[in-house]
Coordinates of C-alpha atoms in Angstrom, one line a residue:
M1 CA 11.4 -15.3 12.0
K2 CA 11.9 -11.6 11.3
I3 CA 9.5 -9.1 9.7
L4 CA 11.5 -6.6 7.7
C5 CA 9.7 -3.6 6.2
I6 CA 10.6 -1.1 3.5
G7 CA 9.5 2.5 3.8
R8 CA 9.2 5.1 1.1
N9 CA 9.4 2.8 -1.8
Y10 CA 6.7 4.4 -4.0
A11 CA 7.2 8.0 -5.3
E12 CA 3.5 9.0 -5.0
H13 CA 3.3 7.7 -1.4
I14 CA 6.4 9.7 -0.5
A15 CA 4.8 12.8 -1.9
E16 CA 1.5 12.3 -0.1
L17 CA 3.3 12.2 3.2
N18 CA 5.7 15.1 2.3
N19 CA 8.8 12.9 2.9
E20 CA 12.1 13.1 1.2
T21 CA 13.0 10.5 -1.4
P22 CA 15.7 8.2 0.0
A23 CA 18.7 7.2 -2.0
E24 CA 18.7 3.7 -0.5
P25 CA 15.9 1.6 1.0
V26 CA 14.5 2.6 4.3
I27 CA 14.4 -0.4 6.7
F28 CA 12.5 -1.0 9.8
L29 CA 11.3 -4.1 11.7
K30 CA 8.2 -5.4 13.3
P31 CA 8.2 -8.1 16.0
D32 CA 6.5 -11.5 15.3
T33 CA 3.7 -10.4 17.7
A34 CA 2.6 -7.9 15.0
L35 CA 1.5 -10.7 12.8
L36 CA -2.3 -11.1 12.3
Q37 CA -3.1 -14.2 10.3
R38 CA -6.1 -16.3 9.0
N39 CA -8.1 -13.1 8.4
Q40 CA -8.6 -12.6 12.1
P41 CA -10.3 -9.3 13.1
F42 CA -8.1 -6.4 14.0
F43 CA -9.0 -4.8 17.3
H44 CA -8.4 -1.0 17.2
P45 CA -6.1 -0.2 20.2
E46 CA -6.9 2.6 22.6
F47 CA -3.5 4.4 22.4
T48 CA -4.1 5.8 18.9
Q49 CA -6.9 7.7 17.2
D50 CA -5.4 7.5 13.7
I51 CA -4.4 4.1 12.3
H52 CA -3.7 4.1 8.6
H53 CA -3.8 1.1 6.2
E54 CA -0.8 0.5 4.0
V55 CA -1.1 -2.5 1.7
E56 CA 2.1 -4.2 0.5
L57 CA 3.5 -7.1 -1.4
V58 CA 5.3 -9.5 1.0
L59 CA 8.2 -11.7 0.1
R60 CA 8.8 -15.0 1.8
V61 CA 12.5 -15.8 2.3
S62 CA 13.3 -19.4 1.3
K63 CA 16.9 -19.8 2.4
N64 CA 19.5 -18.2 4.6
G65 CA 21.8 -15.6 3.1
R66 CA 24.1 -12.6 3.8
H67 CA 25.9 -10.2 1.5
I68 CA 23.7 -11.4 -1.4
E69 CA 24.5 -10.0 -4.8
E70 CA 21.6 -8.4 -6.5
Q71 CA 21.8 -10.7 -9.6
F72 CA 21.2 -13.7 -7.3
A73 CA 18.6 -12.2 -5.0
H74 CA 15.7 -13.9 -6.9
S75 CA 16.8 -17.3 -5.6
Y76 CA 16.3 -16.2 -1.9
F77 CA 12.5 -15.9 -2.0
D78 CA 10.0 -18.5 -3.2
A79 CA 6.6 -16.9 -2.8
I80 CA 4.7 -13.6 -2.7
G81 CA 1.8 -12.7 -0.5
L82 CA -0.1 -9.7 0.7
G83 CA 0.2 -7.8 3.9
L84 CA -0.9 -4.6 5.7
D85 CA 1.5 -2.4 7.5
L86 CA -0.9 -0.8 9.9
T87 CA 0.5 2.5 11.2
A88 CA -0.5 4.6 14.2
R89 CA 0.1 7.9 12.3
D90 CA -0.6 10.2 15.2
L91 CA 1.9 8.3 17.4
Q92 CA 4.4 8.2 14.5
S93 CA 4.2 11.9 14.0
Q94 CA 4.7 12.6 17.7
L95 CA 7.8 10.4 17.8
K96 CA 9.3 11.7 14.6
S97 CA 8.9 15.3 15.8
K98 CA 11.0 14.5 18.8
G99 CA 13.6 12.7 16.7
L100 CA 12.8 9.4 18.4
P101 CA 12.5 5.9 16.8
W102 CA 8.9 5.2 15.7
E103 CA 8.7 1.4 16.2
L104 CA 5.8 1.8 18.6
A105 CA 3.8 3.3 15.8
K106 CA 4.6 0.4 13.5
G107 CA 5.2 -2.7 15.6
F108 CA 2.2 -2.9 18.0
D109 CA 0.3 -6.1 18.3
G110 CA -1.7 -7.0 15.2
S111 CA -0.1 -4.3 13.1
A112 CA 0.9 -6.8 10.3
P113 CA -2.1 -8.6 8.9
L114 CA -0.8 -11.2 6.5
S115 CA -2.4 -13.3 3.8
E116 CA -2.6 -17.0 4.6
T117 CA -2.0 -17.8 1.0
F118 CA 1.3 -17.0 -0.7
K119 CA 1.6 -17.5 -4.4
P120 CA 4.7 -19.3 -5.7
V121 CA 7.1 -17.0 -7.6
S122 CA 6.9 -19.3 -10.6
E123 CA 3.2 -18.3 -11.1
F124 CA 4.2 -14.7 -11.9
A125 CA 5.1 -14.0 -15.5
D126 CA 7.0 -10.8 -14.6
L127 CA 8.1 -9.8 -11.1
K128 CA 8.2 -6.2 -12.2
N129 CA 4.6 -6.2 -13.2
I130 CA 2.6 -7.5 -10.2
S131 CA -0.6 -5.6 -9.5
F132 CA -2.3 -5.4 -6.1
R133 CA -4.9 -3.3 -4.3
L134 CA -6.8 -2.7 -1.1
D135 CA -10.6 -2.1 -0.9
V136 CA -12.1 -0.5 2.2
N137 CA -15.9 -1.1 2.6
G138 CA -16.1 -2.1 -1.0
Q139 CA -14.3 1.0 -2.4
T140 CA -10.7 0.8 -3.8
R141 CA -8.4 2.9 -1.6
Q142 CA -4.9 1.8 -2.8
Q143 CA -3.7 0.4 -6.1
G144 CA -0.1 -0.6 -6.7
N145 CA 2.2 -2.4 -9.1
S146 CA 5.7 -3.8 -8.4
G147 CA 6.9 -1.9 -11.5
L148 CA 6.5 1.4 -9.7
M149 CA 8.8 0.5 -6.8
L150 CA 11.9 2.8 -6.4
H151 CA 13.8 -0.3 -5.2
D152 CA 12.8 -3.6 -6.7
F153 CA 12.9 -7.0 -5.0
G154 CA 16.5 -7.7 -6.0
K155 CA 17.8 -4.4 -4.7
I156 CA 15.8 -4.8 -1.4
I157 CA 17.1 -8.3 -0.7
S158 CA 20.7 -7.4 -1.6
F159 CA 20.6 -4.2 0.5
I160 CA 19.1 -5.8 3.6
S161 CA 21.6 -8.7 3.5
R162 CA 24.5 -6.3 3.7
F163 CA 23.5 -5.5 7.3
I164 CA 21.1 -8.3 8.5
T165 CA 21.4 -12.0 7.7
L166 CA 18.2 -13.3 6.0
K167 CA 16.9 -16.6 7.3
M168 CA 14.3 -19.0 5.9
G169 CA 10.8 -17.9 6.8
D170 CA 11.6 -14.3 7.2
L171 CA 9.0 -11.9 5.7
I172 CA 9.8 -8.7 3.8
F173 CA 7.1 -6.1 3.4
T174 CA 8.2 -4.2 0.3
G175 CA 6.5 -0.8 0.7
T176 CA 3.1 0.8 0.0
P177 CA 1.7 2.8 -2.9
S178 CA -0.2 6.1 -2.4
G179 CA -3.8 6.2 -1.1
V180 CA -3.1 5.4 2.6
G181 CA -5.7 6.6 5.0
P182 CA -7.5 6.0 8.3
I183 CA -9.4 2.9 9.3
R184 CA -12.3 2.9 11.7
V185 CA -14.1 0.4 13.9
G186 CA -16.6 -1.4 11.6
D187 CA -14.5 -1.2 8.4
R188 CA -13.9 -4.2 6.2
L189 CA -10.5 -4.4 4.5
E190 CA -10.1 -6.6 1.4
G191 CA -6.7 -7.1 -0.2
Y192 CA -6.2 -8.4 -3.8
L193 CA -3.1 -9.8 -5.5
E194 CA -3.5 -9.9 -9.2
N195 CA -7.3 -9.7 -8.7
E196 CA -7.3 -12.7 -6.3
K197 CA -8.6 -11.8 -2.8
L198 CA -6.0 -12.9 -0.2
L199 CA -6.9 -10.6 2.7
D200 CA -10.4 -10.1 4.2
L201 CA -10.5 -8.7 7.7
N202 CA -12.8 -6.6 9.9
V203 CA -11.8 -3.8 12.2
R204 CA -13.4 -4.1 15.7

């Protein structure tokens, strides 16, 4: 099982981090040890002082495929969940300033909390109008909608499959909207997909 992630997929998030808008999807991977499931608590690691929350829609790949045409991409995922791409922003900035890969800032243990529940694609009336949000300590920090993506689900799947074979069970984190910010020990993070709470975890 692979965890494939899309960076810089919402214009306002790109702006808040002062990044350039990419012409094609930005891809990075997390190891399976990054997964944090069943709403288990996240233990803040000692190697960073600045972990940011990034809430995302997550696609569950339902069959193997490579070189998938965009028009057929919808048949390669069967469910949508919610996930957090936790990012050690201070470590990421250090690595980027040196021109180095920044997987350590994205792929550390527990950096991919994932909802236990995935909703079947058939339950969504419009895949380009899926709302989601993240509350921290009862206050909404991030709100997003799939219609605001620079690259939609079909484009993401088609693009990835040109380079990396997709396999059943792979997870695709599709990018985060604006509003990212730091988390602290004692925080409670609650993620909602179409107003249904799918994530609820504490930072320790």
